[in-house]
Amino acid sequence: MAVMVITGGSAGAGKATALRFAKAGYDVAIIARDESGLQEAENACRQYGVRTQVISADVADARSLQKAAAEIETQLGAIEVWINNAMTTVLAPFHLMSDEEFRRVTEVTYLGYVNGTRAALEVMSPRNRGIIIQVGSALAWRSIPLQSAYCGAKAAIRGFTDAVRTDLMHQRSRIQLTMVQLPGMNTTQFGWARNKMDKEMQPVPPVYQPEVAAEAIFSVVQRPVRELWVGKSTIQSIVGQFFFPSLLDRLMV
């Protein structure tokens, strides 16, 4: 069986994606920090009769991801699909965020993807095959208030991914590198994220179910594309940013 790896796969869209691949017969490896969530995701995936491995690791630690990749290859076999999905955020205006809070969001949400991409390439490059998927957001193109660190990280991922893709093309590599830009998702993200506002925050509507993200991510493995925009709102945000950036600035206030 083919082997897939996903970071941040213990809940939300990540867990839904792990289950979608398990349903299709992939052996599944999940990397996350929430050990109870990892156990639940592992049990859910095994109901499909596939081999499953869970590893508790911090994606901000490059060596931990490299070690995880080696362990997965030893236990499950050659990694064919690597999905970078782990994230964190702080809901606050920029001036209310501490240096440490901004740094942590950047380390997990941006550098976690850098570290994951490097770990994946280290095992895929000798075989010259595989696909790496960056789970992005419409916010990589159109930023919103109260999410400066997260939006900055998502934009950085897009620039990083484009650069590495051209590196691979120059090397005539057969490894695919793609990005899936998601809309607002109905996940636990806004429940566990650090919120410095005086009210509960919600994703920008319309809000989609995690299974929509899972199907989109699965689809780019079957039919690789450079970048996939998921949902009407994502398309509107990205296209609107091209043509009416100042108008969108005012609408966000």
PDB file of C-alpha atoms in Angstrom:
ATOM      1  CA  MET A   1       0.000   0.000   0.000  1.00  0.00           C
ATOM      2  CA  ALA A   2       1.070   3.592  -0.599  1.00  0.00           C
ATOM      3  CA  VAL A   3       2.072   5.579   2.470  1.00  0.00           C
ATOM      4  CA  MET A   4       0.888   9.091   3.298  1.00  0.00           C
ATOM      5  CA  VAL A   5       2.036  11.424   6.059  1.00  0.00           C
ATOM      6  CA  ILE A   6       0.165  14.416   7.431  1.00  0.00           C
ATOM      7  CA  THR A   7       1.234  16.933  10.049  1.00  0.00           C
ATOM      8  CA  GLY A   8      -1.440  18.407  12.277  1.00  0.00           C
ATOM      9  CA  GLY A   9      -3.625  15.401  11.573  1.00  0.00           C
ATOM     10  CA  SER A  10      -5.121  14.879  15.022  1.00  0.00           C
ATOM     11  CA  ALA A  11      -8.166  17.129  14.504  1.00  0.00           C
ATOM     12  CA  GLY A  12     -10.135  19.212  12.031  1.00  0.00           C
ATOM     13  CA  ALA A  13      -9.279  19.180   8.352  1.00  0.00           C
ATOM     14  CA  GLY A  14      -6.080  17.254   9.057  1.00  0.00           C
ATOM     15  CA  LYS A  15      -7.920  14.381  10.708  1.00  0.00           C
ATOM     16  CA  ALA A  16     -10.574  14.382   7.975  1.00  0.00           C
ATOM     17  CA  THR A  17      -7.797  14.165   5.382  1.00  0.00           C
ATOM     18  CA  ALA A  18      -6.099  11.272   7.166  1.00  0.00           C
ATOM     19  CA  LEU A  19      -9.420   9.421   7.214  1.00  0.00           C
ATOM     20  CA  ARG A  20     -10.020  10.123   3.509  1.00  0.00           C
ATOM     21  CA  PHE A  21      -6.696   8.575   2.583  1.00  0.00           C
ATOM     22  CA  ALA A  22      -7.265   5.628   4.921  1.00  0.00           C
ATOM     23  CA  LYS A  23     -10.635   5.040   3.258  1.00  0.00           C
ATOM     24  CA  ALA A  24      -8.830   4.908  -0.101  1.00  0.00           C
ATOM     25  CA  GLY A  25      -6.451   2.243   1.226  1.00  0.00           C
ATOM     26  CA  TYR A  26      -3.391   4.336   2.060  1.00  0.00           C
ATOM     27  CA  ASP A  27      -1.299   3.464   5.072  1.00  0.00           C
ATOM     28  CA  VAL A  28      -1.399   6.576   7.243  1.00  0.00           C
ATOM     29  CA  ALA A  29       1.161   8.331   9.443  1.00  0.00           C
ATOM     30  CA  ILE A  30       0.026  11.285  11.542  1.00  0.00           C
ATOM     31  CA  ILE A  31       2.353  13.784  13.200  1.00  0.00           C
ATOM     32  CA  ALA A  32       0.948  16.122  15.847  1.00  0.00           C
ATOM     33  CA  ARG A  33       1.461  17.182  19.455  1.00  0.00           C
ATOM     34  CA  ASP A  34      -1.949  16.295  20.931  1.00  0.00           C
ATOM     35  CA  GLU A  35      -1.451  12.717  22.104  1.00  0.00           C
ATOM     36  CA  SER A  36      -5.119  12.105  22.912  1.00  0.00           C
ATOM     37  CA  GLY A  37      -6.126  13.444  19.505  1.00  0.00           C
ATOM     38  CA  LEU A  38      -3.474  11.272  17.875  1.00  0.00           C
ATOM     39  CA  GLN A  39      -4.887   8.183  19.565  1.00  0.00           C
ATOM     40  CA  GLU A  40      -8.415   8.991  18.421  1.00  0.00           C
ATOM     41  CA  ALA A  41      -7.242   9.615  14.851  1.00  0.00           C
ATOM     42  CA  GLU A  42      -5.230   6.391  14.853  1.00  0.00           C
ATOM     43  CA  ASN A  43      -8.221   4.342  15.990  1.00  0.00           C
ATOM     44  CA  ALA A  44     -10.463   5.970  13.390  1.00  0.00           C
ATOM     45  CA  CYS A  45      -8.016   5.264  10.546  1.00  0.00           C
ATOM     46  CA  ARG A  46      -7.526   1.643  11.576  1.00  0.00           C
ATOM     47  CA  GLN A  47     -11.230   1.007  11.131  1.00  0.00           C
ATOM     48  CA  TYR A  48     -10.488   1.047   7.404  1.00  0.00           C
ATOM     49  CA  GLY A  49      -8.064  -1.854   7.793  1.00  0.00           C
ATOM     50  CA  VAL A  50      -4.913   0.103   6.997  1.00  0.00           C
ATOM     51  CA  ARG A  51      -1.656   0.332   8.900  1.00  0.00           C
ATOM     52  CA  THR A  52      -1.444   3.496  10.953  1.00  0.00           C
ATOM     53  CA  GLN A  53       1.425   5.156  12.803  1.00  0.00           C
ATOM     54  CA  VAL A  54       1.179   8.214  15.032  1.00  0.00           C
ATOM     55  CA  ILE A  55       4.100  10.314  16.226  1.00  0.00           C
ATOM     56  CA  SER A  56       4.004  13.100  18.789  1.00  0.00           C
ATOM     57  CA  ALA A  57       6.371  15.800  17.539  1.00  0.00           C
ATOM     58  CA  ASP A  58       6.669  19.564  17.226  1.00  0.00           C
ATOM     59  CA  VAL A  59       6.874  20.587  13.569  1.00  0.00           C
ATOM     60  CA  ALA A  60       8.937  23.614  14.597  1.00  0.00           C
ATOM     61  CA  ASP A  61      11.750  21.177  15.437  1.00  0.00           C
ATOM     62  CA  ALA A  62      13.386  20.203  12.139  1.00  0.00           C
ATOM     63  CA  ARG A  63      15.283  17.255  13.607  1.00  0.00           C
ATOM     64  CA  SER A  64      12.113  15.813  15.100  1.00  0.00           C
ATOM     65  CA  LEU A  65      10.460  15.772  11.677  1.00  0.00           C
ATOM     66  CA  GLN A  66      13.498  14.215  10.028  1.00  0.00           C
ATOM     67  CA  LYS A  67      13.507  11.530  12.715  1.00  0.00           C
ATOM     68  CA  ALA A  68       9.771  10.995  12.256  1.00  0.00           C
ATOM     69  CA  ALA A  69      10.184  10.548   8.492  1.00  0.00           C
ATOM     70  CA  ALA A  70      12.878   7.924   9.052  1.00  0.00           C
ATOM     71  CA  GLU A  71      10.698   6.065  11.572  1.00  0.00           C
ATOM     72  CA  ILE A  72       7.735   6.075   9.202  1.00  0.00           C
ATOM     73  CA  GLU A  73       9.797   4.702   6.331  1.00  0.00           C
ATOM     74  CA  THR A  74      11.088   1.934   8.599  1.00  0.00           C
ATOM     75  CA  GLN A  75       7.660   0.957   9.926  1.00  0.00           C
ATOM     76  CA  LEU A  76       5.309   1.621   7.000  1.00  0.00           C
ATOM     77  CA  GLY A  77       7.559   1.883   3.940  1.00  0.00           C
ATOM     78  CA  ALA A  78       8.355   4.509   1.332  1.00  0.00           C
ATOM     79  CA  ILE A  79       6.460   7.768   1.797  1.00  0.00           C
ATOM     80  CA  GLU A  80       4.563   8.665  -1.373  1.00  0.00           C
ATOM     81  CA  VAL A  81       2.480  11.585  -0.070  1.00  0.00           C
ATOM     82  CA  TRP A  82       3.521  14.191   2.513  1.00  0.00           C
ATOM     83  CA  ILE A  83       0.961  16.792   3.588  1.00  0.00           C
ATOM     84  CA  ASN A  84       2.013  19.838   5.612  1.00  0.00           C
ATOM     85  CA  ASN A  85      -0.990  21.009   7.589  1.00  0.00           C
ATOM     86  CA  ALA A  86       0.025  21.837  11.182  1.00  0.00           C
ATOM     87  CA  MET A  87      -0.682  25.368  12.334  1.00  0.00           C
ATOM     88  CA  THR A  88      -1.285  27.636  15.278  1.00  0.00           C
ATOM     89  CA  THR A  89      -2.530  31.183  15.615  1.00  0.00           C
ATOM     90  CA  VAL A  90      -3.216  34.029  18.015  1.00  0.00           C
ATOM     91  CA  LEU A  91      -6.365  36.096  17.571  1.00  0.00           C
ATOM     92  CA  ALA A  92      -5.367  39.666  18.345  1.00  0.00           C
ATOM     93  CA  PRO A  93      -4.349  42.978  16.790  1.00  0.00           C
ATOM     94  CA  PHE A  94      -0.647  43.055  16.005  1.00  0.00           C
ATOM     95  CA  HIS A  95       0.132  45.572  18.758  1.00  0.00           C
ATOM     96  CA  LEU A  96      -1.302  43.242  21.416  1.00  0.00           C
ATOM     97  CA  MET A  97       0.805  40.259  20.389  1.00  0.00           C
ATOM     98  CA  SER A  98       4.033  39.558  22.239  1.00  0.00           C
ATOM     99  CA  ASP A  99       7.280  38.813  20.427  1.00  0.00           C
ATOM    100  CA  GLU A 100       7.063  35.230  21.649  1.00  0.00           C
ATOM    101  CA  GLU A 101       3.496  34.768  20.400  1.00  0.00           C
ATOM    102  CA  PHE A 102       4.345  36.071  16.946  1.00  0.00           C
ATOM    103  CA  ARG A 103       7.479  33.942  16.826  1.00  0.00           C
ATOM    104  CA  ARG A 104       5.640  30.768  17.828  1.00  0.00           C
ATOM    105  CA  VAL A 105       2.946  31.208  15.177  1.00  0.00           C
ATOM    106  CA  THR A 106       5.669  31.740  12.580  1.00  0.00           C
ATOM    107  CA  GLU A 107       7.724  28.765  13.740  1.00  0.00           C
ATOM    108  CA  VAL A 108       4.793  26.361  13.601  1.00  0.00           C
ATOM    109  CA  THR A 109       2.738  27.692  10.713  1.00  0.00           C
ATOM    110  CA  TYR A 110       5.567  28.695   8.373  1.00  0.00           C
ATOM    111  CA  LEU A 111       8.783  27.000   9.479  1.00  0.00           C
ATOM    112  CA  GLY A 112       6.818  23.842  10.244  1.00  0.00           C
ATOM    113  CA  TYR A 113       6.075  23.630   6.514  1.00  0.00           C
ATOM    114  CA  VAL A 114       9.706  24.344   5.661  1.00  0.00           C
ATOM    115  CA  ASN A 115      10.834  21.589   8.020  1.00  0.00           C
ATOM    116  CA  GLY A 116       8.211  19.173   6.725  1.00  0.00           C
ATOM    117  CA  THR A 117       9.121  19.862   3.112  1.00  0.00           C
ATOM    118  CA  ARG A 118      12.789  19.261   3.847  1.00  0.00           C
ATOM    119  CA  ALA A 119      12.056  16.006   5.688  1.00  0.00           C
ATOM    120  CA  ALA A 120       9.888  14.805   2.801  1.00  0.00           C
ATOM    121  CA  LEU A 121      12.438  15.710   0.135  1.00  0.00           C
ATOM    122  CA  GLU A 122      15.214  13.929   2.002  1.00  0.00           C
ATOM    123  CA  VAL A 123      13.388  10.603   1.679  1.00  0.00           C
ATOM    124  CA  MET A 124      11.709  11.215  -1.695  1.00  0.00           C
ATOM    125  CA  SER A 125      14.665  12.622  -3.636  1.00  0.00           C
ATOM    126  CA  PRO A 126      16.718   9.398  -3.810  1.00  0.00           C
ATOM    127  CA  ARG A 127      13.662   7.681  -5.360  1.00  0.00           C
ATOM    128  CA  ASN A 128      12.792  10.719  -7.514  1.00  0.00           C
ATOM    129  CA  ARG A 129       9.069  10.371  -6.873  1.00  0.00           C
ATOM    130  CA  GLY A 130       6.374  11.549  -4.491  1.00  0.00           C
ATOM    131  CA  ILE A 131       4.054  14.477  -3.904  1.00  0.00           C
ATOM    132  CA  ILE A 132       4.241  17.177  -1.228  1.00  0.00           C
ATOM    133  CA  ILE A 133       1.062  19.112  -0.493  1.00  0.00           C
ATOM    134  CA  GLN A 134       1.011  22.416   1.362  1.00  0.00           C
ATOM    135  CA  VAL A 135      -2.357  23.076   2.980  1.00  0.00           C
ATOM    136  CA  GLY A 136      -2.771  26.799   2.562  1.00  0.00           C
ATOM    137  CA  SER A 137      -5.516  29.360   2.872  1.00  0.00           C
ATOM    138  CA  ALA A 138      -7.159  32.152   0.945  1.00  0.00           C
ATOM    139  CA  LEU A 139      -5.370  34.278   3.559  1.00  0.00           C
ATOM    140  CA  ALA A 140      -2.115  33.532   1.746  1.00  0.00           C
ATOM    141  CA  TRP A 141      -3.404  35.996  -0.854  1.00  0.00           C
ATOM    142  CA  ARG A 142      -5.872  38.209   1.054  1.00  0.00           C
ATOM    143  CA  SER A 143      -4.996  39.010   4.663  1.00  0.00           C
ATOM    144  CA  ILE A 144      -7.546  39.845   7.349  1.00  0.00           C
ATOM    145  CA  PRO A 145      -7.405  41.759  10.637  1.00  0.00           C
ATOM    146  CA  LEU A 146      -6.485  40.086  13.949  1.00  0.00           C
ATOM    147  CA  GLN A 147      -4.421  37.382  12.227  1.00  0.00           C
ATOM    148  CA  SER A 148      -1.191  39.164  11.253  1.00  0.00           C
ATOM    149  CA  ALA A 149       1.162  36.330  12.219  1.00  0.00           C
ATOM    150  CA  TYR A 150      -0.986  33.633  10.639  1.00  0.00           C
ATOM    151  CA  CYS A 151      -1.608  35.555   7.411  1.00  0.00           C
ATOM    152  CA  GLY A 152       2.081  36.387   7.154  1.00  0.00           C
ATOM    153  CA  ALA A 153       2.968  32.729   7.611  1.00  0.00           C
ATOM    154  CA  LYS A 154       0.509  31.560   4.963  1.00  0.00           C
ATOM    155  CA  ALA A 155       1.832  34.123   2.474  1.00  0.00           C
ATOM    156  CA  ALA A 156       5.374  33.002   3.261  1.00  0.00           C
ATOM    157  CA  ILE A 157       4.426  29.384   2.585  1.00  0.00           C
ATOM    158  CA  ARG A 158       3.161  30.346  -0.863  1.00  0.00           C
ATOM    159  CA  GLY A 159       6.403  32.147  -1.746  1.00  0.00           C
ATOM    160  CA  PHE A 160       8.511  29.333  -0.325  1.00  0.00           C
ATOM    161  CA  THR A 161       6.549  26.690  -2.221  1.00  0.00           C
ATOM    162  CA  ASP A 162       6.853  28.521  -5.537  1.00  0.00           C
ATOM    163  CA  ALA A 163      10.621  28.825  -5.063  1.00  0.00           C
ATOM    164  CA  VAL A 164      11.156  25.171  -4.142  1.00  0.00           C
ATOM    165  CA  ARG A 165       8.961  24.059  -7.033  1.00  0.00           C
ATOM    166  CA  THR A 166      11.238  25.862  -9.478  1.00  0.00           C
ATOM    167  CA  ASP A 167      14.265  24.304  -7.763  1.00  0.00           C
ATOM    168  CA  LEU A 168      12.759  20.873  -8.424  1.00  0.00           C
ATOM    169  CA  MET A 169      11.969  21.778 -12.014  1.00  0.00           C
ATOM    170  CA  HIS A 170      15.563  22.898 -12.545  1.00  0.00           C
ATOM    171  CA  GLN A 171      16.744  19.561 -11.158  1.00  0.00           C
ATOM    172  CA  ARG A 172      14.310  17.780 -13.505  1.00  0.00           C
ATOM    173  CA  SER A 173      12.816  16.116 -10.459  1.00  0.00           C
ATOM    174  CA  ARG A 174       9.645  14.065 -10.763  1.00  0.00           C
ATOM    175  CA  ILE A 175       8.560  15.077  -7.257  1.00  0.00           C
ATOM    176  CA  GLN A 176       5.341  17.111  -7.329  1.00  0.00           C
ATOM    177  CA  LEU A 177       4.867  20.148  -5.082  1.00  0.00           C
ATOM    178  CA  THR A 178       1.390  21.616  -4.859  1.00  0.00           C
ATOM    179  CA  MET A 179      -0.603  23.983  -2.675  1.00  0.00           C
ATOM    180  CA  VAL A 180      -4.274  23.739  -1.709  1.00  0.00           C
ATOM    181  CA  GLN A 181      -5.807  27.064  -0.651  1.00  0.00           C
ATOM    182  CA  LEU A 182      -8.738  26.524   1.710  1.00  0.00           C
ATOM    183  CA  PRO A 183     -11.684  28.737   2.715  1.00  0.00           C
ATOM    184  CA  GLY A 184     -12.950  29.143   6.286  1.00  0.00           C
ATOM    185  CA  MET A 185     -13.353  25.706   7.854  1.00  0.00           C
ATOM    186  CA  ASN A 186     -15.682  24.393  10.555  1.00  0.00           C
ATOM    187  CA  THR A 187     -12.945  23.107  12.845  1.00  0.00           C
ATOM    188  CA  THR A 188     -11.845  23.528  16.452  1.00  0.00           C
ATOM    189  CA  GLN A 189      -9.189  26.088  15.459  1.00  0.00           C
ATOM    190  CA  PHE A 190     -11.009  29.106  16.881  1.00  0.00           C
ATOM    191  CA  GLY A 191     -11.810  27.201  20.051  1.00  0.00           C
ATOM    192  CA  TRP A 192      -8.252  26.355  21.073  1.00  0.00           C
ATOM    193  CA  ALA A 193      -6.409  29.323  19.541  1.00  0.00           C
ATOM    194  CA  ARG A 194      -5.229  31.993  21.965  1.00  0.00           C
ATOM    195  CA  ASN A 195      -7.840  34.744  21.801  1.00  0.00           C
ATOM    196  CA  LYS A 196      -7.013  38.201  23.147  1.00  0.00           C
ATOM    197  CA  MET A 197     -10.323  39.706  22.109  1.00  0.00           C
ATOM    198  CA  ASP A 198     -13.272  40.186  24.469  1.00  0.00           C
ATOM    199  CA  LYS A 199     -15.568  37.963  22.415  1.00  0.00           C
ATOM    200  CA  GLU A 200     -15.515  34.571  20.741  1.00  0.00           C
ATOM    201  CA  MET A 201     -14.108  34.662  17.209  1.00  0.00           C
ATOM    202  CA  GLN A 202     -15.386  32.781  14.162  1.00  0.00           C
ATOM    203  CA  PRO A 203     -13.902  32.037  10.726  1.00  0.00           C
ATOM    204  CA  VAL A 204     -14.827  34.293   7.827  1.00  0.00           C
ATOM    205  CA  PRO A 205     -18.016  32.897   6.221  1.00  0.00           C
ATOM    206  CA  PRO A 206     -19.032  30.907   4.320  1.00  0.00           C
ATOM    207  CA  VAL A 207     -17.679  28.098   6.486  1.00  0.00           C
ATOM    208  CA  TYR A 208     -17.023  24.680   4.953  1.00  0.00           C
ATOM    209  CA  GLN A 209     -16.901  21.241   6.569  1.00  0.00           C
ATOM    210  CA  PRO A 210     -13.490  19.541   7.024  1.00  0.00           C
ATOM    211  CA  GLU A 211     -14.489  16.816   4.581  1.00  0.00           C
ATOM    212  CA  VAL A 212     -14.505  19.404   1.771  1.00  0.00           C
ATOM    213  CA  ALA A 213     -10.839  20.094   2.472  1.00  0.00           C
ATOM    214  CA  ALA A 214     -10.099  16.374   2.662  1.00  0.00           C
ATOM    215  CA  GLU A 215     -11.645  15.693  -0.749  1.00  0.00           C
ATOM    216  CA  ALA A 216      -9.759  18.600  -2.314  1.00  0.00           C
ATOM    217  CA  ILE A 217      -6.433  17.450  -0.891  1.00  0.00           C
ATOM    218  CA  PHE A 218      -7.066  13.870  -1.981  1.00  0.00           C
ATOM    219  CA  SER A 219      -7.971  15.051  -5.488  1.00  0.00           C
ATOM    220  CA  VAL A 220      -4.584  16.685  -6.125  1.00  0.00           C
ATOM    221  CA  VAL A 221      -2.853  13.372  -5.435  1.00  0.00           C
ATOM    222  CA  GLN A 222      -4.993  11.734  -8.110  1.00  0.00           C
ATOM    223  CA  ARG A 223      -4.634  14.663 -10.528  1.00  0.00           C
ATOM    224  CA  PRO A 224      -1.650  16.835  -9.544  1.00  0.00           C
ATOM    225  CA  VAL A 225      -1.991  20.567 -10.139  1.00  0.00           C
ATOM    226  CA  ARG A 226       0.238  23.511  -9.304  1.00  0.00           C
ATOM    227  CA  GLU A 227      -2.300  25.118  -6.979  1.00  0.00           C
ATOM    228  CA  LEU A 228      -5.943  24.454  -6.127  1.00  0.00           C
ATOM    229  CA  TRP A 229      -8.381  27.087  -4.857  1.00  0.00           C
ATOM    230  CA  VAL A 230     -11.177  25.466  -2.848  1.00  0.00           C
ATOM    231  CA  GLY A 231     -14.588  27.092  -2.539  1.00  0.00           C
ATOM    232  CA  LYS A 232     -16.245  30.085  -4.140  1.00  0.00           C
ATOM    233  CA  SER A 233     -15.150  32.396  -1.315  1.00  0.00           C
ATOM    234  CA  THR A 234     -11.493  31.495  -1.837  1.00  0.00           C
ATOM    235  CA  ILE A 235     -11.729  32.286  -5.534  1.00  0.00           C
ATOM    236  CA  GLN A 236     -13.506  35.573  -4.824  1.00  0.00           C
ATOM    237  CA  SER A 237     -10.915  36.591  -2.222  1.00  0.00           C
ATOM    238  CA  ILE A 238      -7.934  35.858  -4.436  1.00  0.00           C
ATOM    239  CA  VAL A 239      -9.365  37.393  -7.604  1.00  0.00           C
ATOM    240  CA  GLY A 240     -10.681  40.368  -5.630  1.00  0.00           C
ATOM    241  CA  GLN A 241      -7.221  40.985  -4.204  1.00  0.00           C
ATOM    242  CA  PHE A 242      -5.835  41.234  -7.741  1.00  0.00           C
ATOM    243  CA  PHE A 243      -8.367  43.803  -8.915  1.00  0.00           C
ATOM    244  CA  PHE A 244      -9.722  45.620  -5.831  1.00  0.00           C
ATOM    245  CA  PRO A 245      -7.160  45.403  -2.993  1.00  0.00           C
ATOM    246  CA  SER A 246      -7.992  48.819  -1.508  1.00  0.00           C
ATOM    247  CA  LEU A 247     -11.708  48.065  -1.514  1.00  0.00           C
ATOM    248  CA  LEU A 248     -11.107  44.795   0.305  1.00  0.00           C
ATOM    249  CA  ASP A 249      -8.945  46.635   2.841  1.00  0.00           C
ATOM    250  CA  ARG A 250     -11.883  48.881   3.693  1.00  0.00           C
ATOM    251  CA  LEU A 251     -14.365  46.007   3.789  1.00  0.00           C
ATOM    252  CA  MET A 252     -12.187  44.214   6.343  1.00  0.00           C
ATOM    253  CA  VAL A 253     -12.171  47.124   8.798  1.00  0.00           C
TER     254      VAL A 253
END
